[in-house]
Amino acid sequence: MTSPIVICGAGIVGLASALALARRGQRVTLLAPPATVPAASADVYHPRVYAISPASQRFLAELGVWDAMPASRITPVEAMEIHGDADGRVELNAWQAAQPQLAWIVESGEIERVLLQAVRMFGIAWLTERCVDYRQGAVQTSAGDWIKAELFVGADGASSPLRTAAGMQHTSVPYNDTGLVVHLNAERPHHGTAFQWFRDDGVLALLPLPDTADGPQVSMVWSMHDAQAATLQALDPDAQAAQLEQMLLHATHGRLGRLQVRSKLHGFPLTLDQGRMTAPGIALAGDAAHRVHPLAGQGLNLGLGDVEALARVVAEREPYRQAGDERVLRRYQRARAESVLAMRVATDGLHRLFGARNAPLAWLRNAGMRWVDAAPLVKRYLIDGASRN
């Protein structure tokens, strides 16, 4: 017999959903294949890292998992340097808003590992099957069984089988960009600073990681046009590394000295996804509900915000309402509407603004960056706003 709430998906958002709901007294069951996290050693880091906002950090701490991650694998971000495509530049420092950090850079594998441990310690039920179909308040598993529940939570990623099976409205618009990620050795220390360059060939970000035996380390996220990314990905590893290192030296103007590839290059397509977050008896969270451009690094933070809001709304519902009651789900949709819309508009707007090659517009956007950099109150507003996401 399953629980009143079934979580489809066992990634970060799925595991966090199960844990958050269980900690609020809800009976939940995970429906997903067994989750495994590749082992990482002292000098080998998981390929995907996330910038965790202060709001997400507080939520993970409330779930009891933040302190379970080794402090040696978490890098506080104390400053940001944002460069336009000309002379525009903005520097943000945590002290400008009287905060100790702007964010924390954490490996996806470390977050998954501690969430898995917490889910198992909490004794949350787990059906190791996949969701393959949905009809009238029940999902069919890959074993052929039909499972009923008051509420199904779709935390099963951007291609969400639950969302597809339920026929929920959803649109996905390609940016025609590829997100390239790789870890790099840096010649110069990063001093806890995250760097970002808006360029003709996309948006380049370098995120600080803990130093290794080889010296300073950063993680690259380069939103590169598909054709250029495909050419780079098609090269053999040695030629690829040499080409990427040369491109980085040019793109960063040597800000961190020479950057040396230290891991495999990974790529993923970038899309703008949006649609309804709820349907009768269904709530979507994370990438299953929405995806935004990674230039602000807010994708996972939005997903964790979904989880926090859903757990609160479900736990605080009236005793006579089921977890999947239409009014309960409307409250969840309303609770997330503003944050999701604001992030979608901001990231898509910035992508379009810096993607336009119009000369007057180029001057205006870089002039705007210079104005922001000279306005301490505006900087504080930006930092405060980001810390709440």
PDB file of N, CA and C in Angstrom, residues 162-198:
ATOM      1  N   LEU A 162       5.668  12.005 -15.901  1.00  0.00           N
ATOM      2  CA  LEU A 162       4.357  12.233 -15.287  1.00  0.00           C
ATOM      3  C   LEU A 162       3.633  13.372 -15.993  1.00  0.00           C
ATOM      4  N   ARG A 163       4.332  14.474 -16.237  1.00  0.00           N
ATOM      5  CA  ARG A 163       3.720  15.625 -16.913  1.00  0.00           C
ATOM      6  C   ARG A 163       3.238  15.236 -18.308  1.00  0.00           C
ATOM      7  N   THR A 164       4.063  14.484 -19.020  1.00  0.00           N
ATOM      8  CA  THR A 164       3.711  14.061 -20.378  1.00  0.00           C
ATOM      9  C   THR A 164       2.510  13.126 -20.362  1.00  0.00           C
ATOM     10  N   ALA A 165       2.537  12.133 -19.460  1.00  0.00           N
ATOM     11  CA  ALA A 165       1.447  11.154 -19.399  1.00  0.00           C
ATOM     12  C   ALA A 165       0.127  11.820 -19.019  1.00  0.00           C
ATOM     13  N   ALA A 166       0.196  12.846 -18.182  1.00  0.00           N
ATOM     14  CA  ALA A 166      -1.021  13.536 -17.743  1.00  0.00           C
ATOM     15  C   ALA A 166      -1.496  14.574 -18.750  1.00  0.00           C
ATOM     16  N   GLY A 167      -0.708  14.816 -19.805  1.00  0.00           N
ATOM     17  CA  GLY A 167      -1.106  15.776 -20.835  1.00  0.00           C
ATOM     18  C   GLY A 167      -1.163  17.204 -20.349  1.00  0.00           C
ATOM     19  N   MET A 168      -0.274  17.555 -19.426  1.00  0.00           N
ATOM     20  CA  MET A 168      -0.290  18.911 -18.878  1.00  0.00           C
ATOM     21  C   MET A 168       0.325  19.898 -19.863  1.00  0.00           C
ATOM     22  N   GLN A 169      -0.258  21.093 -19.922  1.00  0.00           N
ATOM     23  CA  GLN A 169       0.222  22.142 -20.823  1.00  0.00           C
ATOM     24  C   GLN A 169       1.666  22.500 -20.486  1.00  0.00           C
ATOM     25  N   HIS A 170       2.507  22.482 -21.509  1.00  0.00           N
ATOM     26  CA  HIS A 170       3.921  22.787 -21.287  1.00  0.00           C
ATOM     27  C   HIS A 170       4.550  23.164 -22.621  1.00  0.00           C
ATOM     28  N   THR A 171       5.333  24.237 -22.623  1.00  0.00           N
ATOM     29  CA  THR A 171       6.049  24.642 -23.836  1.00  0.00           C
ATOM     30  C   THR A 171       7.540  24.684 -23.555  1.00  0.00           C
ATOM     31  N   SER A 172       8.316  24.339 -24.576  1.00  0.00           N
ATOM     32  CA  SER A 172       9.772  24.362 -24.468  1.00  0.00           C
ATOM     33  C   SER A 172      10.327  25.054 -25.708  1.00  0.00           C
ATOM     34  N   VAL A 173      10.987  26.184 -25.498  1.00  0.00           N
ATOM     35  CA  VAL A 173      11.538  26.966 -26.605  1.00  0.00           C
ATOM     36  C   VAL A 173      13.062  26.879 -26.549  1.00  0.00           C
ATOM     37  N   PRO A 174      13.712  26.353 -27.582  1.00  0.00           N
ATOM     38  CA  PRO A 174      15.180  26.235 -27.556  1.00  0.00           C
ATOM     39  C   PRO A 174      15.857  27.591 -27.694  1.00  0.00           C
ATOM     40  N   TYR A 175      16.936  27.761 -26.949  1.00  0.00           N
ATOM     41  CA  TYR A 175      17.751  28.965 -27.091  1.00  0.00           C
ATOM     42  C   TYR A 175      18.763  28.818 -28.226  1.00  0.00           C
ATOM     43  N   ASN A 176      18.882  27.601 -28.767  1.00  0.00           N
ATOM     44  CA  ASN A 176      19.912  27.287 -29.765  1.00  0.00           C
ATOM     45  C   ASN A 176      21.309  27.510 -29.193  1.00  0.00           C
ATOM     46  N   ASP A 177      21.409  27.290 -27.900  1.00  0.00           N
ATOM     47  CA  ASP A 177      22.680  27.342 -27.175  1.00  0.00           C
ATOM     48  C   ASP A 177      22.882  26.017 -26.450  1.00  0.00           C
ATOM     49  N   THR A 178      24.144  25.711 -26.193  1.00  0.00           N
ATOM     50  CA  THR A 178      24.504  24.524 -25.425  1.00  0.00           C
ATOM     51  C   THR A 178      25.242  24.964 -24.168  1.00  0.00           C
ATOM     52  N   GLY A 179      24.863  24.404 -23.036  1.00  0.00           N
ATOM     53  CA  GLY A 179      25.574  24.696 -21.793  1.00  0.00           C
ATOM     54  C   GLY A 179      26.760  23.750 -21.661  1.00  0.00           C
ATOM     55  N   LEU A 180      27.969  24.284 -21.733  1.00  0.00           N
ATOM     56  CA  LEU A 180      29.187  23.479 -21.603  1.00  0.00           C
ATOM     57  C   LEU A 180      29.737  23.641 -20.191  1.00  0.00           C
ATOM     58  N   VAL A 181      30.024  22.534 -19.533  1.00  0.00           N
ATOM     59  CA  VAL A 181      30.563  22.582 -18.172  1.00  0.00           C
ATOM     60  C   VAL A 181      31.836  21.755 -18.092  1.00  0.00           C
ATOM     61  N   VAL A 182      32.800  22.274 -17.355  1.00  0.00           N
ATOM     62  CA  VAL A 182      34.073  21.588 -17.149  1.00  0.00           C
ATOM     63  C   VAL A 182      34.772  22.246 -15.964  1.00  0.00           C
ATOM     64  N   HIS A 183      35.604  21.494 -15.259  1.00  0.00           N
ATOM     65  CA  HIS A 183      36.396  22.054 -14.168  1.00  0.00           C
ATOM     66  C   HIS A 183      37.787  22.418 -14.688  1.00  0.00           C
ATOM     67  N   LEU A 184      38.347  23.494 -14.109  1.00  0.00           N
ATOM     68  CA  LEU A 184      39.609  24.041 -14.598  1.00  0.00           C
ATOM     69  C   LEU A 184      40.563  24.329 -13.451  1.00  0.00           C
ATOM     70  N   ASN A 185      41.842  24.138 -13.684  1.00  0.00           N
ATOM     71  CA  ASN A 185      42.880  24.656 -12.794  1.00  0.00           C
ATOM     72  C   ASN A 185      43.139  26.104 -13.185  1.00  0.00           C
ATOM     73  N   ALA A 186      43.236  26.988 -12.209  1.00  0.00           N
ATOM     74  CA  ALA A 186      43.488  28.404 -12.473  1.00  0.00           C
ATOM     75  C   ALA A 186      44.902  28.765 -12.048  1.00  0.00           C
ATOM     76  N   GLU A 187      45.506  29.646 -12.806  1.00  0.00           N
ATOM     77  CA  GLU A 187      46.871  30.081 -12.496  1.00  0.00           C
ATOM     78  C   GLU A 187      46.880  31.055 -11.320  1.00  0.00           C
ATOM     79  N   ARG A 188      45.789  31.809 -11.180  1.00  0.00           N
ATOM     80  CA  ARG A 188      45.704  32.807 -10.114  1.00  0.00           C
ATOM     81  C   ARG A 188      44.542  32.460  -9.175  1.00  0.00           C
ATOM     82  N   PRO A 189      44.619  32.844  -7.901  1.00  0.00           N
ATOM     83  CA  PRO A 189      43.524  32.543  -6.957  1.00  0.00           C
ATOM     84  C   PRO A 189      42.249  33.296  -7.305  1.00  0.00           C
ATOM     85  N   HIS A 190      41.102  32.665  -7.017  1.00  0.00           N
ATOM     86  CA  HIS A 190      39.820  33.312  -7.319  1.00  0.00           C
ATOM     87  C   HIS A 190      39.304  34.157  -6.156  1.00  0.00           C
ATOM     88  N   HIS A 191      39.850  33.981  -4.950  1.00  0.00           N
ATOM     89  CA  HIS A 191      39.458  34.766  -3.769  1.00  0.00           C
ATOM     90  C   HIS A 191      37.947  34.718  -3.525  1.00  0.00           C
ATOM     91  N   GLY A 192      37.329  33.567  -3.782  1.00  0.00           N
ATOM     92  CA  GLY A 192      35.902  33.433  -3.515  1.00  0.00           C
ATOM     93  C   GLY A 192      35.028  34.292  -4.398  1.00  0.00           C
ATOM     94  N   THR A 193      35.504  34.604  -5.589  1.00  0.00           N
ATOM     95  CA  THR A 193      34.761  35.456  -6.521  1.00  0.00           C
ATOM     96  C   THR A 193      34.216  34.625  -7.672  1.00  0.00           C
ATOM     97  N   ALA A 194      32.973  34.876  -8.032  1.00  0.00           N
ATOM     98  CA  ALA A 194      32.371  34.281  -9.229  1.00  0.00           C
ATOM     99  C   ALA A 194      32.469  35.307 -10.355  1.00  0.00           C
ATOM    100  N   PHE A 195      32.795  34.838 -11.552  1.00  0.00           N
ATOM    101  CA  PHE A 195      33.017  35.727 -12.694  1.00  0.00           C
ATOM    102  C   PHE A 195      32.010  35.395 -13.796  1.00  0.00           C
ATOM    103  N   GLN A 196      31.602  36.438 -14.523  1.00  0.00           N
ATOM    104  CA  GLN A 196      30.676  36.222 -15.634  1.00  0.00           C
ATOM    105  C   GLN A 196      30.975  37.228 -16.743  1.00  0.00           C
ATOM    106  N   TRP A 197      31.016  36.719 -17.972  1.00  0.00           N
ATOM    107  CA  TRP A 197      31.247  37.553 -19.150  1.00  0.00           C
ATOM    108  C   TRP A 197      30.093  37.355 -20.125  1.00  0.00           C
ATOM    109  N   PHE A 198      29.447  38.466 -20.530  1.00  0.00           N
ATOM    110  CA  PHE A 198      28.448  38.443 -21.592  1.00  0.00           C
ATOM    111  C   PHE A 198      29.180  38.717 -22.900  1.00  0.00           C
TER     112      PHE A 198
END
